[in-house]
CSV table of N, CA and C in Angstrom, one decimal:
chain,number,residue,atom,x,y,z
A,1322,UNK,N,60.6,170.0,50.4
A,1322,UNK,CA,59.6,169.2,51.2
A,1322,UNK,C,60.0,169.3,52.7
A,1323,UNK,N,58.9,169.2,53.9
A,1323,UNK,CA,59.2,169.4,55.0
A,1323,UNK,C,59.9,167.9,55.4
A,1324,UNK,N,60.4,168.1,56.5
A,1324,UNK,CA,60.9,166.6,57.0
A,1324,UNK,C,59.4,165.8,57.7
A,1325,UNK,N,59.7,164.8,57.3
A,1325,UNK,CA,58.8,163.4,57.8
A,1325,UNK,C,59.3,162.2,59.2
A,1326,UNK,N,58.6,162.0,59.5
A,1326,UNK,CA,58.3,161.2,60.8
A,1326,UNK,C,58.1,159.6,61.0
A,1327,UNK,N,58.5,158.9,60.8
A,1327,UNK,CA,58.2,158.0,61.9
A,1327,UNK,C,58.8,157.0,63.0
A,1328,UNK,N,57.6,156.2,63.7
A,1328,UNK,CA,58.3,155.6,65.2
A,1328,UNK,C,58.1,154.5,65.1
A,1329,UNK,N,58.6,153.8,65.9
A,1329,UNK,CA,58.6,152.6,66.2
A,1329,UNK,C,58.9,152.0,67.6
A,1330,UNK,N,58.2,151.1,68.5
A,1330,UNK,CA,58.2,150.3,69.4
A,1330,UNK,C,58.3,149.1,69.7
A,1331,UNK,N,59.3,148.7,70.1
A,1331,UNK,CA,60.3,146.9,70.1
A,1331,UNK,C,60.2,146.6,71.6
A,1332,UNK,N,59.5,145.8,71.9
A,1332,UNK,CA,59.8,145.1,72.9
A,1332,UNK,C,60.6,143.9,73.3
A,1333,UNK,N,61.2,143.8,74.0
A,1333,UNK,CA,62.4,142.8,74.3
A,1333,UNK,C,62.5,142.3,76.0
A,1334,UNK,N,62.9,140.7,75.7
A,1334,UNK,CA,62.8,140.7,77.5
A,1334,UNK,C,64.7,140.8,77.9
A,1335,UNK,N,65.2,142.0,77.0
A,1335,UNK,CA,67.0,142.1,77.3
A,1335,UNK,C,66.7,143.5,78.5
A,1336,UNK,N,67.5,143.0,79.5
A,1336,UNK,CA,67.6,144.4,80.1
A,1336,UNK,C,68.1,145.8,79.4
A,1337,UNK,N,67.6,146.9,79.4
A,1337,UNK,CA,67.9,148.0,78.9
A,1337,UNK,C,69.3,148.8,78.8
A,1338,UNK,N,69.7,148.5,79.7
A,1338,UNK,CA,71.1,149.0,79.7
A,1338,UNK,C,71.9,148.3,79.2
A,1339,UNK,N,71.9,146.8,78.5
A,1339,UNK,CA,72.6,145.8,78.2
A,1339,UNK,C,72.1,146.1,76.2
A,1340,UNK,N,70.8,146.1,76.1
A,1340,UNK,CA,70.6,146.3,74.7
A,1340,UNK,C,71.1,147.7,74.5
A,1341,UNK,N,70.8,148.7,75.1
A,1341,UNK,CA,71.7,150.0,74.5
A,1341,UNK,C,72.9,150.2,74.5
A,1342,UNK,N,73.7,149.2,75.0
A,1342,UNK,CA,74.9,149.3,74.8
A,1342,UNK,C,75.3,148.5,73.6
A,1343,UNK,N,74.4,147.4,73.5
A,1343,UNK,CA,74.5,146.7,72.1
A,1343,UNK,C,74.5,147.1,71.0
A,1344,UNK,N,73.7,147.6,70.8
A,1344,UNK,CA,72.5,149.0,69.8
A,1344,UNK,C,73.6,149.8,69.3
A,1345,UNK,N,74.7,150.5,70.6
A,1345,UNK,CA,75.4,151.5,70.3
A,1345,UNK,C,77.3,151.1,69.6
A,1346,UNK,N,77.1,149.6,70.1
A,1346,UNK,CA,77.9,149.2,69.7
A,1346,UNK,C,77.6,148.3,68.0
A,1347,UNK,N,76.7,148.5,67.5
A,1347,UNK,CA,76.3,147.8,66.2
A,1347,UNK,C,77.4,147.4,65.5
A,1348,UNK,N,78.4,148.7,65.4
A,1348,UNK,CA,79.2,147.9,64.0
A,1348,UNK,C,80.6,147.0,64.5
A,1349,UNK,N,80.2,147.0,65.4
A,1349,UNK,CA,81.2,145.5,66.2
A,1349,UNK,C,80.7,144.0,66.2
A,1350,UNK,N,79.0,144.4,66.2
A,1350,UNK,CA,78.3,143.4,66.5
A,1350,UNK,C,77.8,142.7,64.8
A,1351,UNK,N,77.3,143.7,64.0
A,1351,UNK,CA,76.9,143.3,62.8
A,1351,UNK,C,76.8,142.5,61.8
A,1352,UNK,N,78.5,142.3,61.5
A,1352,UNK,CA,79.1,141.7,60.9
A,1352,UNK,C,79.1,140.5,61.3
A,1353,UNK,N,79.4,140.3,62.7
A,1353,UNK,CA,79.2,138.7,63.6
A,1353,UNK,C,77.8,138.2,63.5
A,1354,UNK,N,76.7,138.8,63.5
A,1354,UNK,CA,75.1,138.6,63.8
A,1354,UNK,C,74.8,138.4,62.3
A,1355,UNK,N,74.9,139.2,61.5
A,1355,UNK,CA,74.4,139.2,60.3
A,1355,UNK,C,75.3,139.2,59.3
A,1356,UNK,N,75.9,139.0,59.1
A,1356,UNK,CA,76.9,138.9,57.7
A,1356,UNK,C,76.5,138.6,56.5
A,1357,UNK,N,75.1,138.0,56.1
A,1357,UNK,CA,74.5,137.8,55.1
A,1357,UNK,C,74.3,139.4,54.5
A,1358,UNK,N,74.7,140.3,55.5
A,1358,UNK,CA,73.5,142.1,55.1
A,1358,UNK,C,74.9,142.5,55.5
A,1359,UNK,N,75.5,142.5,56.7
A,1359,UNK,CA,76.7,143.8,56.8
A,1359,UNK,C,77.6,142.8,56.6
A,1360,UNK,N,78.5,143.1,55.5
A,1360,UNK,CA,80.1,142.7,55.1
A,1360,UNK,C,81.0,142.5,56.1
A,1361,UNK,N,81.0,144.3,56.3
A,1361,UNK,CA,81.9,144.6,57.7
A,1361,UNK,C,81.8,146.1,58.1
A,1362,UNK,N,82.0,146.9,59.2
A,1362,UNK,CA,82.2,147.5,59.8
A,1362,UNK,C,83.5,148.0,59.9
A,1363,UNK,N,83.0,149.3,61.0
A,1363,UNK,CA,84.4,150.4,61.6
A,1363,UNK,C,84.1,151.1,62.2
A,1364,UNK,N,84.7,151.9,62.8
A,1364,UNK,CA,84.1,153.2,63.4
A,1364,UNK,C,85.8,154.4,62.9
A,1365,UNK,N,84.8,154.6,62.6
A,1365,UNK,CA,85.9,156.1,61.3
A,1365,UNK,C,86.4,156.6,61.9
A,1366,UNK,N,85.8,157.7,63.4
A,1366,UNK,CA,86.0,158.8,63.6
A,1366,UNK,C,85.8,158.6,65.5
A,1367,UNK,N,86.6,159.0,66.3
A,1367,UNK,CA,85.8,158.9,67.9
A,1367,UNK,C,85.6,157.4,68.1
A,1368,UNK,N,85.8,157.4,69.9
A,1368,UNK,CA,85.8,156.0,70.5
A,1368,UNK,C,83.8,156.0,71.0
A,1369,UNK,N,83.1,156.8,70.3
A,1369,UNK,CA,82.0,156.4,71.4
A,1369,UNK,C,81.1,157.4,71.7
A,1370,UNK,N,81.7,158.5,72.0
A,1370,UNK,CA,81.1,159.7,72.0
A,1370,UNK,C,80.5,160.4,71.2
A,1371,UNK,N,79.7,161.6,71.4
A,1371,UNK,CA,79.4,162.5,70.3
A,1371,UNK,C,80.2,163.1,69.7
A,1372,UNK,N,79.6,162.6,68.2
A,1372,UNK,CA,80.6,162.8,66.8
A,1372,UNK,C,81.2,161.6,66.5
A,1373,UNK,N,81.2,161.3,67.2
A,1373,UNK,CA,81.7,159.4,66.5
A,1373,UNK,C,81.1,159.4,65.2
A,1374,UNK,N,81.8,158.5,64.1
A,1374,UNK,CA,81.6,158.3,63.0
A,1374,UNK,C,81.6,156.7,63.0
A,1375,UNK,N,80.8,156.0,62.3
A,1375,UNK,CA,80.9,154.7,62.4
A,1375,UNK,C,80.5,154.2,60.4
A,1376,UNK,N,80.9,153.0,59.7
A,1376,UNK,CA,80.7,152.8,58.8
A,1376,UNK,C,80.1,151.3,58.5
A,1377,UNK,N,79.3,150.7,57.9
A,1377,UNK,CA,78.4,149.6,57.7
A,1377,UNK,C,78.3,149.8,56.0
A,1378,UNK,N,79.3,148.0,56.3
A,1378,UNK,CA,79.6,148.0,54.5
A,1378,UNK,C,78.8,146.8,54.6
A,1379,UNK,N,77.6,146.6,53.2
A,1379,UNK,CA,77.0,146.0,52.8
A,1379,UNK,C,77.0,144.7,52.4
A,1380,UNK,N,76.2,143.8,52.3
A,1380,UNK,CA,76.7,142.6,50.8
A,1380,UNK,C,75.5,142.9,49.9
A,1381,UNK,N,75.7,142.2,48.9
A,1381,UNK,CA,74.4,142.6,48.1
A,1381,UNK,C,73.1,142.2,47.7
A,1382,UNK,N,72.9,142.0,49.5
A,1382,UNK,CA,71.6,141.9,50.4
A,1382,UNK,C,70.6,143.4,50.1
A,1383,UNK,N,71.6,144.4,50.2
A,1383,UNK,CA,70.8,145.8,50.6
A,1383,UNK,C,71.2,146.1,48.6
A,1384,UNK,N,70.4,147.3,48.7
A,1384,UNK,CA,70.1,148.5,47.5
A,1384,UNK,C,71.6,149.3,47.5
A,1385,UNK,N,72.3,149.4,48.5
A,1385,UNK,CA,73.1,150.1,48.5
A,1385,UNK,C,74.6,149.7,49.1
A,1386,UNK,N,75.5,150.3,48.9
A,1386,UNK,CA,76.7,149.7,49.5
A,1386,UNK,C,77.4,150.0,50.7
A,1387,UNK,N,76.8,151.4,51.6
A,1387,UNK,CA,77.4,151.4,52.5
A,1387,UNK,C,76.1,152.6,53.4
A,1388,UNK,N,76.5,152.5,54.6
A,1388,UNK,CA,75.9,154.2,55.4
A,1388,UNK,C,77.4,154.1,56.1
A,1389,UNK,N,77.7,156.2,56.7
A,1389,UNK,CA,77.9,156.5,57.6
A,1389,UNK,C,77.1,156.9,58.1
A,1390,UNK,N,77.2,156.9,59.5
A,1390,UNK,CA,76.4,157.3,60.7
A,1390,UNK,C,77.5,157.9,62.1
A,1391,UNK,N,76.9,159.4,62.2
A,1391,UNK,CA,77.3,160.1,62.7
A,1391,UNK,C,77.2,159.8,64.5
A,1392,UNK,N,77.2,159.8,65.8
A,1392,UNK,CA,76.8,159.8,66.7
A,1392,UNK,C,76.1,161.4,67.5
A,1393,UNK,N,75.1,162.0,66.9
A,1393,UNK,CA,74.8,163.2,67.2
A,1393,UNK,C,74.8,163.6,69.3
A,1394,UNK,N,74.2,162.6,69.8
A,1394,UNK,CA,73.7,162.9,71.1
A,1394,UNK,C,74.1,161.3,72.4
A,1395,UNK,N,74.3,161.1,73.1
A,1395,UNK,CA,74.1,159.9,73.7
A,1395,UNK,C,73.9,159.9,75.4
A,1396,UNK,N,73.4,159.6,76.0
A,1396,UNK,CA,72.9,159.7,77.3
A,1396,UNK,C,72.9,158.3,78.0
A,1397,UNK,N,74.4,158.1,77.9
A,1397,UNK,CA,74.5,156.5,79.0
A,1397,UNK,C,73.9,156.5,80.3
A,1398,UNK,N,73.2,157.2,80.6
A,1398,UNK,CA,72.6,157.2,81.9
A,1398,UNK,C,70.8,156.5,81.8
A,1399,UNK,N,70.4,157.4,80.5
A,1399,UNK,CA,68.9,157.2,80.5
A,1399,UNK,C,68.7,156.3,79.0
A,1400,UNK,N,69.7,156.1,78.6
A,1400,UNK,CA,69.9,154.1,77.6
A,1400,UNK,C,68.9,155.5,76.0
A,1401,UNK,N,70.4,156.2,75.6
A,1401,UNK,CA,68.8,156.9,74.4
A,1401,UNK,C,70.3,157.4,74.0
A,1402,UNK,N,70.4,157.4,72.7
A,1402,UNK,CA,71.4,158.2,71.5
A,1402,UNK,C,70.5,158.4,70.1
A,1403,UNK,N,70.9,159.3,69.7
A,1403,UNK,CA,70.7,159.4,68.3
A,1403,UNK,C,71.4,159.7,67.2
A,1404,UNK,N,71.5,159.5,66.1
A,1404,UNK,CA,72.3,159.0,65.0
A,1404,UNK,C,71.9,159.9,63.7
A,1405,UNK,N,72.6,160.6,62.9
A,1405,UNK,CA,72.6,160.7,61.6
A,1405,UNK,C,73.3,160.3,60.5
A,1406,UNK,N,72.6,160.2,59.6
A,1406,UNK,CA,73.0,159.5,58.4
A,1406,UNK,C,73.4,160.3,57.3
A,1407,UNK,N,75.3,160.7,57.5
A,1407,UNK,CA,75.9,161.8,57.2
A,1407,UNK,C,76.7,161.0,55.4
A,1408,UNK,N,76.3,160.0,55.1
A,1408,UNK,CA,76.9,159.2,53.7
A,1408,UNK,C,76.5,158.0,53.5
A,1409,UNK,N,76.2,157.5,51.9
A,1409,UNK,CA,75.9,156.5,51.5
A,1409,UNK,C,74.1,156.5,52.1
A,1410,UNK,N,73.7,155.1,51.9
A,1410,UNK,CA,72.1,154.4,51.7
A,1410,UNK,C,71.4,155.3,50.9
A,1411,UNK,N,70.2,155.8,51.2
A,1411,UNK,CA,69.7,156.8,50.1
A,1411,UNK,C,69.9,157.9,50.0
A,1412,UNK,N,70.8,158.4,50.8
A,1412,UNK,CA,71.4,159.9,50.8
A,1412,UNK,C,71.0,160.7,49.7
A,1413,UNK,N,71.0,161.6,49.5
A,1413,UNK,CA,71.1,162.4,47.7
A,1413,UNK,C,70.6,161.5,46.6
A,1414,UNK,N,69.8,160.4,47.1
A,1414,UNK,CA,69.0,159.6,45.7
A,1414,UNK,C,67.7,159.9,46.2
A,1415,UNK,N,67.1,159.2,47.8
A,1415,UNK,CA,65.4,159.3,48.0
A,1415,UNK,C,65.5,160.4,48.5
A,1416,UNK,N,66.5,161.1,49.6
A,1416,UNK,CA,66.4,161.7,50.9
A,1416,UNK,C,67.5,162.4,51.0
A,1417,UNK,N,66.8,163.8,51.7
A,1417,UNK,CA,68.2,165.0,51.6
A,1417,UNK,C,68.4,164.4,52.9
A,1418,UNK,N,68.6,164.4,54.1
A,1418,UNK,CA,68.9,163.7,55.2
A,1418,UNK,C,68.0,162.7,56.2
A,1419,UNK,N,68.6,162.4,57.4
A,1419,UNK,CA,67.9,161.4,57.9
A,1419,UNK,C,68.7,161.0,59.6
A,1420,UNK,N,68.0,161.0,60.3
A,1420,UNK,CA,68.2,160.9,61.5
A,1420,UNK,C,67.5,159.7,62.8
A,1421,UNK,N,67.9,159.5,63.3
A,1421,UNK,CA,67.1,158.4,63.9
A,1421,UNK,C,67.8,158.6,65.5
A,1422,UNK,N,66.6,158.6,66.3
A,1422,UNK,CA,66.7,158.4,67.6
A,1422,UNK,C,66.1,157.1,68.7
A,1423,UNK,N,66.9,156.5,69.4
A,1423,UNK,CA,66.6,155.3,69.9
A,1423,UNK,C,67.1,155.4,71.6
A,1424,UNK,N,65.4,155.2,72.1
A,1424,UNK,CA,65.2,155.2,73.4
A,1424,UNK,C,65.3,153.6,74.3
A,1425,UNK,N,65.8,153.4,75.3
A,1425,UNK,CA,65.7,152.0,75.8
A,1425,UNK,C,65.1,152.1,77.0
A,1426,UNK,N,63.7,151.9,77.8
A,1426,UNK,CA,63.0,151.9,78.5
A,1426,UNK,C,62.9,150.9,79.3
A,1427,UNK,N,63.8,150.2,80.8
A,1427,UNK,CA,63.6,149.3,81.3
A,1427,UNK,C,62.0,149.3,81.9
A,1428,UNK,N,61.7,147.9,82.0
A,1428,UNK,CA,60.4,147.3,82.1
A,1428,UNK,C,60.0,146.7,83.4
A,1429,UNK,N,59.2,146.8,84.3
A,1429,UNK,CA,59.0,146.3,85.1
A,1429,UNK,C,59.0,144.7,85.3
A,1430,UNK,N,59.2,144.1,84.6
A,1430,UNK,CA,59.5,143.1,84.2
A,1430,UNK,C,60.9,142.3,84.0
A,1431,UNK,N,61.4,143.5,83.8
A,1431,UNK,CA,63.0,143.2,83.3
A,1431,UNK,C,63.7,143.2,82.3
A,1432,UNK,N,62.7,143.2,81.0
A,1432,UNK,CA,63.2,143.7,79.9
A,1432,UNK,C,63.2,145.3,79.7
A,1433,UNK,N,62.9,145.3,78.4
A,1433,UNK,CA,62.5,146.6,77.7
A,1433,UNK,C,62.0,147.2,76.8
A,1434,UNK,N,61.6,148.2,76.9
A,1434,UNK,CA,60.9,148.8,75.1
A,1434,UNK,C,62.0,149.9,74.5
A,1435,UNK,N,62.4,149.5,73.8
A,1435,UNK,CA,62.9,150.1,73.0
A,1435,UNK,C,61.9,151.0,71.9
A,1436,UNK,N,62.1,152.7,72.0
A,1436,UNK,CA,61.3,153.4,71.2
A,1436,UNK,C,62.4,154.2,70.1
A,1437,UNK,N,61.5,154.1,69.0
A,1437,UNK,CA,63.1,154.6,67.7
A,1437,UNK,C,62.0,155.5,66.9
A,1438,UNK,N,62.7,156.6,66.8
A,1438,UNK,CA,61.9,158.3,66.2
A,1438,UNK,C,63.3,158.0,64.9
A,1439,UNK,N,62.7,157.9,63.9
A,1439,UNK,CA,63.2,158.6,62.6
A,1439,UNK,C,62.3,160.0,62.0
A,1440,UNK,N,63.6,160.7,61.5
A,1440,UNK,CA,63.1,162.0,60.8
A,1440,UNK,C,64.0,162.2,59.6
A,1441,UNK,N,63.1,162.2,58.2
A,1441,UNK,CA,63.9,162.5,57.3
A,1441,UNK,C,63.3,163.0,56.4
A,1442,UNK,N,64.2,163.5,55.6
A,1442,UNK,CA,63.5,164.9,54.8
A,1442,UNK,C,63.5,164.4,53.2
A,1443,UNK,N,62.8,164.0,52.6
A,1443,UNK,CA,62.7,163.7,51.3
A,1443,UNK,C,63.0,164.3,50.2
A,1444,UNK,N,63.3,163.8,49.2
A,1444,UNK,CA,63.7,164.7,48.6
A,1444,UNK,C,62.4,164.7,47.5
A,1445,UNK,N,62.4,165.9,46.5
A,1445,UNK,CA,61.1,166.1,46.0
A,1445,UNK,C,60.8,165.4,45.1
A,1446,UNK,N,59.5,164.8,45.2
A,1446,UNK,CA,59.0,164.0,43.9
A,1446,UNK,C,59.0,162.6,44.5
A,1447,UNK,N,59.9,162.7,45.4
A,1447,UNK,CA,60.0,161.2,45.5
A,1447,UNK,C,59.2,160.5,46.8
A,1448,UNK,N,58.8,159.3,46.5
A,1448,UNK,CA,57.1,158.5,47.2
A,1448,UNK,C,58.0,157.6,48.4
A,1449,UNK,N,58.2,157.3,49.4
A,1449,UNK,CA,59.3,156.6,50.3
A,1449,UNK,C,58.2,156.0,51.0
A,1450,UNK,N,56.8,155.8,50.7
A,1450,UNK,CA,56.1,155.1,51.4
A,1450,UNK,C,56.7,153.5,51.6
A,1451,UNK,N,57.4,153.1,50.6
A,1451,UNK,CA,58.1,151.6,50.7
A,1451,UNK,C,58.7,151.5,51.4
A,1452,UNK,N,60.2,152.4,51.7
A,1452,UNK,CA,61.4,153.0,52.3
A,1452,UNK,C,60.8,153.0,53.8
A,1453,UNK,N,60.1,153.4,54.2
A,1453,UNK,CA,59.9,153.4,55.4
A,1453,UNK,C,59.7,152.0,56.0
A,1454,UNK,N,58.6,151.3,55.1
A,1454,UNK,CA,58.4,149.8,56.1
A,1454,UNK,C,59.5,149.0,56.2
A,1455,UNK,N,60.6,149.5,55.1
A,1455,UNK,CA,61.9,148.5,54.7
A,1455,UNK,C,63.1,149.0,56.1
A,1456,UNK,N,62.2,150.5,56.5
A,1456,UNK,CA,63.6,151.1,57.4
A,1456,UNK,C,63.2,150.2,58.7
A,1457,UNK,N,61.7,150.4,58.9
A,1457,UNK,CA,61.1,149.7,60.0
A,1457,UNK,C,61.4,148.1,60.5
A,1458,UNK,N,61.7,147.4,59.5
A,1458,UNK,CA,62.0,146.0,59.1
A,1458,UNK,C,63.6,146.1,59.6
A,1459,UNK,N,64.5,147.1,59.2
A,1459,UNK,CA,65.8,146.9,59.4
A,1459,UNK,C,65.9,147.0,61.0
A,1460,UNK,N,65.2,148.5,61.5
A,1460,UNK,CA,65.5,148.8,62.9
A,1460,UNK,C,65.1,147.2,64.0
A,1461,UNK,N,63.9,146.8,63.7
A,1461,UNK,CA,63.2,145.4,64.3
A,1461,UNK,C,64.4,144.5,64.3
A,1462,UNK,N,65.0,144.0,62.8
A,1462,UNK,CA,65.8,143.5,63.2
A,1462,UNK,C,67.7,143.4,63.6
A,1463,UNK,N,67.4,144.7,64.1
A,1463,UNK,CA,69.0,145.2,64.3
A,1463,UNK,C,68.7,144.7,65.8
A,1464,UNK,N,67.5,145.5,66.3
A,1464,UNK,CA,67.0,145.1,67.7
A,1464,UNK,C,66.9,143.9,68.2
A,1465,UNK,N,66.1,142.8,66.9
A,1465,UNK,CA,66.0,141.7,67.8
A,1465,UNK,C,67.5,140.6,67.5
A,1466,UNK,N,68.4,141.3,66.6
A,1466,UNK,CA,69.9,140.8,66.8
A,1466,UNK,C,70.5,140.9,67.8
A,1467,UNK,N,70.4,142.1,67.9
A,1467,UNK,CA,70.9,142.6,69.5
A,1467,UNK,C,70.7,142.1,70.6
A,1468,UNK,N,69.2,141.5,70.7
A,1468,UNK,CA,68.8,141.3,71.6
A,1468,UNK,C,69.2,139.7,71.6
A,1469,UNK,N,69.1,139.2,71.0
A,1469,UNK,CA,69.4,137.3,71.3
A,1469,UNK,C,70.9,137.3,71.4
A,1470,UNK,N,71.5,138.2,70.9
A,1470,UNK,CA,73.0,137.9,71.6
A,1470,UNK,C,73.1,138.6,72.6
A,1471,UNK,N,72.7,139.5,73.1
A,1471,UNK,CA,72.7,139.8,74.6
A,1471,UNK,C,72.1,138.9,75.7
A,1472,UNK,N,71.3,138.2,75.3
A,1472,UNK,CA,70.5,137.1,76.1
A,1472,UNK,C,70.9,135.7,75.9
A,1473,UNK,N,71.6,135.5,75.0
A,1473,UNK,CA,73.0,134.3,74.2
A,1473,UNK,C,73.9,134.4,75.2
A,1474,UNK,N,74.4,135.8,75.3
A,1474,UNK,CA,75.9,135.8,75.9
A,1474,UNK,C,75.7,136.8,77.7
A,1475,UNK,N,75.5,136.1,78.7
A,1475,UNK,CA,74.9,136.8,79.5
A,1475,UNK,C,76.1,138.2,80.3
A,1476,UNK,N,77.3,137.5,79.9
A,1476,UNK,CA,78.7,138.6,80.3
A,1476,UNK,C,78.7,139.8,79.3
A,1477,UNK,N,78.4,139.7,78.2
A,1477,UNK,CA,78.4,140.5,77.3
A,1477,UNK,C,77.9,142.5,77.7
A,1478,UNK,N,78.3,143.6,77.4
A,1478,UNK,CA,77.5,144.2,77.1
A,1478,UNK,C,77.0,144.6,78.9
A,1479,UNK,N,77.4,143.9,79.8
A,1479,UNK,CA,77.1,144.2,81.6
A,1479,UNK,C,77.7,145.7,82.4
């Protein structure tokens, strides 16, 4: 099957540079914000950089028990990294791989839009029309986690 598409647009009144650092720091933050869904965290592999490895362990909130996430790309300058999803969630069950890219757009205003490109390649036979609104639902609220603790904690993340 070819690889599949989709995006998503979050708007937030967190300054940009403050939510993509949050964003990139997830599995620090996760476990503190949400604990009912992430157990706990790590980061496996690298402080930050490309190739960093990071891990999100579950409770049994989700379908599955864990993802790694790879850090493919990151550009601290222009608030945009992207991520793949190199172990665990639906890996080798829905989906031969899966990647996600997340843009942070300051706002004339003073927030920001946050824009998030997933691409993943399904695997055959299988319908992910569900999968997607559920992925949609997770990124919204990873974002809007991020975002009330960055606007919670105004030192945070500066």
């Amino acid at each position: 099957m070819s690889p599949s598409t989709w995006t998503l647009e979050i708007e937030s009144p967190a300054p940009a540079a403050r939510l993509f650092k949050a964003v990139l720091d997830w599995h620090n933050l996760a476990p503190k914000l949400l604990p009912n869904i992430v157990a706990s965290a790590v980061g496996i592999q690298g402080e930050g950089s490309v190739g960093s490895v990071r891990q999100l362990n579950f409770t049994s909130a989700m379908p599955f028990g864990y993802v790694k996430e790879r850090l493919d790309f990151v550009d601290f300058d222009k608030f945009e990294f992207k991520q793949s999803l190199i172990e665990g969630g639906d890996l080798g069950k829905k989906i031969e791989s899966a990647s996600t890219q997340f843009k942070f757009e300051q706002t004339s205003k003073g927030g920001c839009v946050c824009k998030v490109v997933t691409t993943y390649k399904p695997l055959p036979g299988v319908d992910n029309k569900d999968e997607v609104a559920k992925g949609k639902e997770a990124v919204t609220a990873t974002i809007k986690a991020a975002e009330a603790y960055v606007l919670a904690n105004p030192g945070a993340y500066v």
